[in-house]
Coordinates of C-alpha atoms in Angstrom, one line a residue:
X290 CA 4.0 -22.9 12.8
X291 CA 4.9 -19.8 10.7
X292 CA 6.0 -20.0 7.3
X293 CA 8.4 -16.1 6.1
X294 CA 9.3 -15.3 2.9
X295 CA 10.7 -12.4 0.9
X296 CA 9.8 -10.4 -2.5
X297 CA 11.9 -7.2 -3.6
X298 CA 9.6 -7.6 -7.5
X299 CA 6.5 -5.1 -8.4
X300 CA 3.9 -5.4 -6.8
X301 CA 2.0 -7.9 -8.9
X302 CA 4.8 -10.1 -9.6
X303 CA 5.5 -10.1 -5.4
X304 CA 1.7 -10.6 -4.7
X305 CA 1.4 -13.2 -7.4
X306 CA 4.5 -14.7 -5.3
X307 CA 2.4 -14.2 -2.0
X308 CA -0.7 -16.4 -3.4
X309 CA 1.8 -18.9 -4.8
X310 CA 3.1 -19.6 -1.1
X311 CA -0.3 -19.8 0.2
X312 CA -1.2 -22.8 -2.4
X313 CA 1.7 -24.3 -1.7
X314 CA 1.5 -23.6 1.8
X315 CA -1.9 -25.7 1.7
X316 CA -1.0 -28.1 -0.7
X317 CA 1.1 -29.3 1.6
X318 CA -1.1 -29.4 4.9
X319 CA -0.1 -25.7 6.4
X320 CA -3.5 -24.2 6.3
X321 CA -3.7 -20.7 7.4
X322 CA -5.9 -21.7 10.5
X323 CA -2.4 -23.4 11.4
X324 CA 0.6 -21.6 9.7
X325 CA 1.0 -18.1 10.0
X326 CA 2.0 -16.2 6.5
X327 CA 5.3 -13.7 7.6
X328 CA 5.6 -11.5 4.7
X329 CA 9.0 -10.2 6.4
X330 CA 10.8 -9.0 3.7
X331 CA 9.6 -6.9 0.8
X332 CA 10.1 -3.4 -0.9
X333 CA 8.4 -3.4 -4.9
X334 CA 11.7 -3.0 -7.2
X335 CA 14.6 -1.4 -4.6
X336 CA 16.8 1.1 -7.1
X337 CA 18.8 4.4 -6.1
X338 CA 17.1 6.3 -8.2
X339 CA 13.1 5.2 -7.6
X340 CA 13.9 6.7 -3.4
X341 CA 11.7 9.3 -3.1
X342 CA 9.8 9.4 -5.6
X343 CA 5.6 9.5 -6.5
X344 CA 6.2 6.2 -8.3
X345 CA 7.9 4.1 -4.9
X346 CA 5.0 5.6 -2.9
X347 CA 2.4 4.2 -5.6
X348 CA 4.1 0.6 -6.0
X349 CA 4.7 0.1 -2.0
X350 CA 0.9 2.0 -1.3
X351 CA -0.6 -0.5 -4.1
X352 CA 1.3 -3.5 -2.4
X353 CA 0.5 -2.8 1.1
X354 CA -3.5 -2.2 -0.6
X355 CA -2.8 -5.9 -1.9
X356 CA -1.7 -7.6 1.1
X357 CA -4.3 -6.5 2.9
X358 CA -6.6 -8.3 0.6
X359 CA -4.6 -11.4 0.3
X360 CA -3.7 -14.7 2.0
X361 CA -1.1 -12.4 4.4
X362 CA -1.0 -12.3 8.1
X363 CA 1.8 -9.8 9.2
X364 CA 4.0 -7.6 6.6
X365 CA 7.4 -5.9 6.9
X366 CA 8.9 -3.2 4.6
X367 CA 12.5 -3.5 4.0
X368 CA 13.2 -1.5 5.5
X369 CA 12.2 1.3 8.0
X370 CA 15.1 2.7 9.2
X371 CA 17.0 6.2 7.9
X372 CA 20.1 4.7 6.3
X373 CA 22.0 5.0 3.2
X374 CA 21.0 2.4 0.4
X375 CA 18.2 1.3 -1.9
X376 CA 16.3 -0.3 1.0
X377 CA 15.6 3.0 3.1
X378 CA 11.9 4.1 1.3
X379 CA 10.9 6.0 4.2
X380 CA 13.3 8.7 5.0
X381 CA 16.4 10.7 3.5
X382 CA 19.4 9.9 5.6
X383 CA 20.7 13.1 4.3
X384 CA 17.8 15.5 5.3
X385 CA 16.3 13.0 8.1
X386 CA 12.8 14.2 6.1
X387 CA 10.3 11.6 5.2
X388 CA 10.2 9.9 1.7
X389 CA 6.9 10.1 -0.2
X390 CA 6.7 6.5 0.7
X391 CA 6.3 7.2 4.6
X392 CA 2.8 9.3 4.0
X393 CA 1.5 6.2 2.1
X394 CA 1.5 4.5 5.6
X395 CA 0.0 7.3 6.9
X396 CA -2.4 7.0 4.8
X397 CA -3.0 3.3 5.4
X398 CA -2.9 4.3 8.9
X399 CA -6.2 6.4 8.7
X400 CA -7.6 3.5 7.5
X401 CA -6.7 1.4 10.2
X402 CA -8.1 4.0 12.6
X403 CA -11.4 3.6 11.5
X404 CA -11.6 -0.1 12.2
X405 CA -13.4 -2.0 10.0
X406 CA -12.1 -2.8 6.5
X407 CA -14.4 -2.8 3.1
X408 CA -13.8 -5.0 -0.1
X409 CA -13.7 -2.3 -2.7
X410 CA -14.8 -3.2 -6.3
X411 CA -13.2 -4.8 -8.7
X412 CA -10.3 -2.1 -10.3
X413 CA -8.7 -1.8 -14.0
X414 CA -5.2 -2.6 -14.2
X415 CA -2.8 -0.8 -12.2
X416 CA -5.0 0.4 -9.7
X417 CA -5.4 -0.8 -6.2
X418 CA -8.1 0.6 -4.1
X419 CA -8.2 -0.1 -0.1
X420 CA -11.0 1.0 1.7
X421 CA -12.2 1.1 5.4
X422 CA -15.2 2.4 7.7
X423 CA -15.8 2.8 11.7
X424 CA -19.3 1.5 10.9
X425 CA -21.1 5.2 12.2
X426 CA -21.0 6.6 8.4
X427 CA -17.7 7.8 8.2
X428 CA -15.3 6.5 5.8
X429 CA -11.9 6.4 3.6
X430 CA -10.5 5.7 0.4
X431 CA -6.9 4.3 -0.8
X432 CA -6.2 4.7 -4.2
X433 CA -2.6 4.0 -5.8
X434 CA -2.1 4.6 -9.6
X435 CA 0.8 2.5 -11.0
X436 CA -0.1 2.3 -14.0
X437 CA 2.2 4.4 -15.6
X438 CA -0.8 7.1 -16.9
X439 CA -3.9 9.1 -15.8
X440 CA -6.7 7.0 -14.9
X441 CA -10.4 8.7 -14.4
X442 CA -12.3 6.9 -11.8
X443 CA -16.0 7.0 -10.9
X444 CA -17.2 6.0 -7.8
X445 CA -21.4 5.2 -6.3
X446 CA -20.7 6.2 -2.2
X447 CA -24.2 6.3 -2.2
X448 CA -25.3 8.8 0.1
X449 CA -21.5 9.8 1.2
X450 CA -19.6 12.4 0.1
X451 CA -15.8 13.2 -0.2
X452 CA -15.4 15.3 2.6
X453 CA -11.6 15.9 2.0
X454 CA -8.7 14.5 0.4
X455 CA -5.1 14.0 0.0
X456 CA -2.9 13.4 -2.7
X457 CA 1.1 12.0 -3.0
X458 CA 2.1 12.5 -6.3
X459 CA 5.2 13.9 -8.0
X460 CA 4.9 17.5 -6.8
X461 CA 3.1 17.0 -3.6
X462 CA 3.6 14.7 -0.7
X463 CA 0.1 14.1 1.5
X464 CA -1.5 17.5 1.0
X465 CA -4.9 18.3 1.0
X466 CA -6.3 18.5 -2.8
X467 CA -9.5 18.7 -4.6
X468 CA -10.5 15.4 -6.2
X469 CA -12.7 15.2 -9.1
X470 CA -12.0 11.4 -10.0
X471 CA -8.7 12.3 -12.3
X472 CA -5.8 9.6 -11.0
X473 CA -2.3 10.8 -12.2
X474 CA 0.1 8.2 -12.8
X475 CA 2.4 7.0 -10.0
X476 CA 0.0 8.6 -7.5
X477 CA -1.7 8.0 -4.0
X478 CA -5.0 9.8 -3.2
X479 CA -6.9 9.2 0.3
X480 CA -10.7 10.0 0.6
X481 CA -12.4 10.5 3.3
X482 CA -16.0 10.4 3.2
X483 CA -19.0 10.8 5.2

């Protein structure tokens, strides 16, 4: 069995939506061992004038962050394709560039590549933090700010070190940038440490 739903809301209100289905879900005897969760449907807030922009990447980046740590077993943007509308986050049907929301799954994507997935700690309000490891020392770092402000983060890697990072914010779309634990708001940094 498979149960698919949708969410165009923040991404609080549409992850708060997500954990509602799984209760319900099993409540009612569709345990996740038996009923696959099809997220098939979701974009945080669609609006003209958010394509584009730092603060789309941040919401869909801080999403994605929590479905990956949620009750979630496949997830699909609405939607991927280059067309005219306020469901086309990835790419400007005018220029055929990328959006600043397509380098956020880039960014997801290097954490994918490195294959095994870490719980991060527990974040303030309006951040979402994803990170992964291949289990041989390196690692990455997904951060999305959607708060609305700056945020100053401190983090223990232990021995690690940033080795590099990249930043999506309102000026810049996945470049590499120094980071000193300063979070703009409506931003996406990825870390990569070893």
């Amino acid at each position: 069995d498979f149960f698919s739903y949708h969410s165009y809301s923040g991404p609080s209100e549409a992850l708060r939506q997500v954990a509602f289905a799984d209760s319900l879900l099993n409540t009612y005897g569709f345990s996740a061992d038996r009923t696959e969760r099809i997220f098939n449907e979701w974009l945080p807030g669609p609006r003209h004038e958010a394509l584009g922009t730092a603060q789309q990447a941040a919401e869909i980046a801080a999403e994605m962050i929590g479905l990956q740590n949620g009750p979630c077993d496949l997830a699909c943007i609405y939607d991927g394709r280059c067309g005219v509308g306020n469901y086309s986050p990835l790419f400007n049907p005018r220029t055929y560039e990328p959006h600043k929301a397509y380098y956020v799954f880039k960014a997801f994507h290097e954490l994918r590549k490195l294959g095994r997935a870490v719980r991060p700690p527990k974040t303030p309000d309006g951040i979402a933090i994803a990170a992964a490891t291949d289990g041989n020392g390196a690692c990455a770092v997904l951060i999305a700010n959607v708060s609305g402000g700056p945020c100053r983060l401190s983090f223990d890697f232990g021995s690690r070190r940033i080795q590099s990072a990249k930043v999506i914010d309102d000026d810049r779309s996945f470049v590499d940038a120094p980071f000193a634990g300063n979070v703009g708001g409506n931003s996406v940094w990825l870390l990569f440490l070893k």
